[in-house]
Coordinates of C-alpha atoms in Angstrom, one line a residue:
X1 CA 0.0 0.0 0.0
X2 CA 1.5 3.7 -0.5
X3 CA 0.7 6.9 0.6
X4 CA 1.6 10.7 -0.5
X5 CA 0.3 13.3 1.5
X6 CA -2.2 14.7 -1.4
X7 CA -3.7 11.7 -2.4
X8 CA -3.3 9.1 1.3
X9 CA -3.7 6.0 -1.0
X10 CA -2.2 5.5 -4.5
X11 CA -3.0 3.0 -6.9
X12 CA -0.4 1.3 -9.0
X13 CA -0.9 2.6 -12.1
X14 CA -0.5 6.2 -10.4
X15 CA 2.8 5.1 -8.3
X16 CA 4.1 4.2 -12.0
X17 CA 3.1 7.8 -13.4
X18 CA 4.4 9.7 -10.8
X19 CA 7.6 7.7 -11.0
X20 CA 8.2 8.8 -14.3
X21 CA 7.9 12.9 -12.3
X22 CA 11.1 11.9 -10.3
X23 CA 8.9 11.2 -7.5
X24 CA 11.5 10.0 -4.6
X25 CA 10.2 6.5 -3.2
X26 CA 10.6 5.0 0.5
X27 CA 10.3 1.2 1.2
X28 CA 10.0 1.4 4.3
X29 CA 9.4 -2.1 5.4
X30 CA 12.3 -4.1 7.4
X31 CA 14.7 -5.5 5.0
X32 CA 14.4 -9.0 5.8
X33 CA 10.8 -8.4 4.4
X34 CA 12.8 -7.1 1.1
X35 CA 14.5 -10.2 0.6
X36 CA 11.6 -12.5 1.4
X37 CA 9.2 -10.0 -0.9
X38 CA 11.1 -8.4 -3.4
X39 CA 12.2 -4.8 -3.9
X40 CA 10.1 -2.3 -5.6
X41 CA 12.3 -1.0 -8.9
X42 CA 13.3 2.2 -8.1
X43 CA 12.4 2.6 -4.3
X44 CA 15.0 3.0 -1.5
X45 CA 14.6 1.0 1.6
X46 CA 14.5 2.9 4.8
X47 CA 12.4 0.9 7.3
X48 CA 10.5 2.6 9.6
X49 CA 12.6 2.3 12.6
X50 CA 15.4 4.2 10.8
X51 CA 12.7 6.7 9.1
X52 CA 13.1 9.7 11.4
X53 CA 16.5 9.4 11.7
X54 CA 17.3 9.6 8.0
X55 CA 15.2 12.4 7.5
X56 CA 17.5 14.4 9.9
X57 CA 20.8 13.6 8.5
X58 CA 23.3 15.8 6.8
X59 CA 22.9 15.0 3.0
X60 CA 25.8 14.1 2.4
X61 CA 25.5 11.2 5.3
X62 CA 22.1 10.2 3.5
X63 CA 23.6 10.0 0.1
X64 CA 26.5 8.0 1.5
X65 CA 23.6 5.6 3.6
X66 CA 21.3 5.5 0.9
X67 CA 22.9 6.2 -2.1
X68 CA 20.6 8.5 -2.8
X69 CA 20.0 12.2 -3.0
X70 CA 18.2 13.2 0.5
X71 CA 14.8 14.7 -0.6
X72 CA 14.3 18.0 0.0
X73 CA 11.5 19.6 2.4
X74 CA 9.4 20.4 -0.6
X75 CA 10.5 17.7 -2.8
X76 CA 7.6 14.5 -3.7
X77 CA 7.9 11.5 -1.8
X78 CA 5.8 8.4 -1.6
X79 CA 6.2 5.8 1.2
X80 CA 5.4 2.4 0.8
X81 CA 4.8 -0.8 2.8
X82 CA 2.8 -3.9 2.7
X83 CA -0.2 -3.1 4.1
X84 CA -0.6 0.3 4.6
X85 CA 0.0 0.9 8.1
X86 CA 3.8 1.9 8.3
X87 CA 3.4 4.0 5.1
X88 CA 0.6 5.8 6.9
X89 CA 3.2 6.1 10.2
X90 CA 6.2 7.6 7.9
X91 CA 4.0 9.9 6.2
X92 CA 3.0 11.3 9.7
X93 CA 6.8 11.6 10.6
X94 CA 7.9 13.3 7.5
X95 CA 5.0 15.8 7.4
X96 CA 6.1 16.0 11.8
X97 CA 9.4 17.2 10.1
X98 CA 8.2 19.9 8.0
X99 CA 8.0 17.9 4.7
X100 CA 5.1 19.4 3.0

């Protein structure tokens, strides 16, 4: 299930459009639950634990983490999980942390 703070529930024919936007997306179930399950193309894996934290660190710590750029306050970001619950949870501690 995934979540963006305009629209709480995305389908997967919109996660694919926005995608194409540069959308940044967060996995952010626990990685033993990407190796059983797969990893979304594209996505980064931050589990929820670790969610807070990341969103706090210097960029240059995040890029070296995640290999990715860190997102931006204002940038798009869509958190995923498997059921809905913990991409619900991360949405409400990035928009906690001023992410808009």
């Amino acid at each position: 299930s995934l979540c963006a703070a305009a629209e709480q529930n995305l389908s997967y024919q919109e996660l694919k459009d926005l995608k194409k936007a540069n959308v940044l997306h967060i996995d952010v179930r626990e990685r033993w639950e990407i190796d059983r399950f797969g990893k979304i193309p594209e996505s980064i894996n931050i589990p929820l634990g670790e969610l807070m934290e990341a969103l706090q660190m210097d960029p240059t710590e995040f890029k070296e983490q995640y290999n990715q750029k860190m997102p931006s306050k204002s940038d798009p970001v869509v958190f995923s999980c498997l059921a809905g619950t913990r991409s619900k949870q991360a949405l409400g501690f990035a928009m906690s942390l001023g992410f808009s």
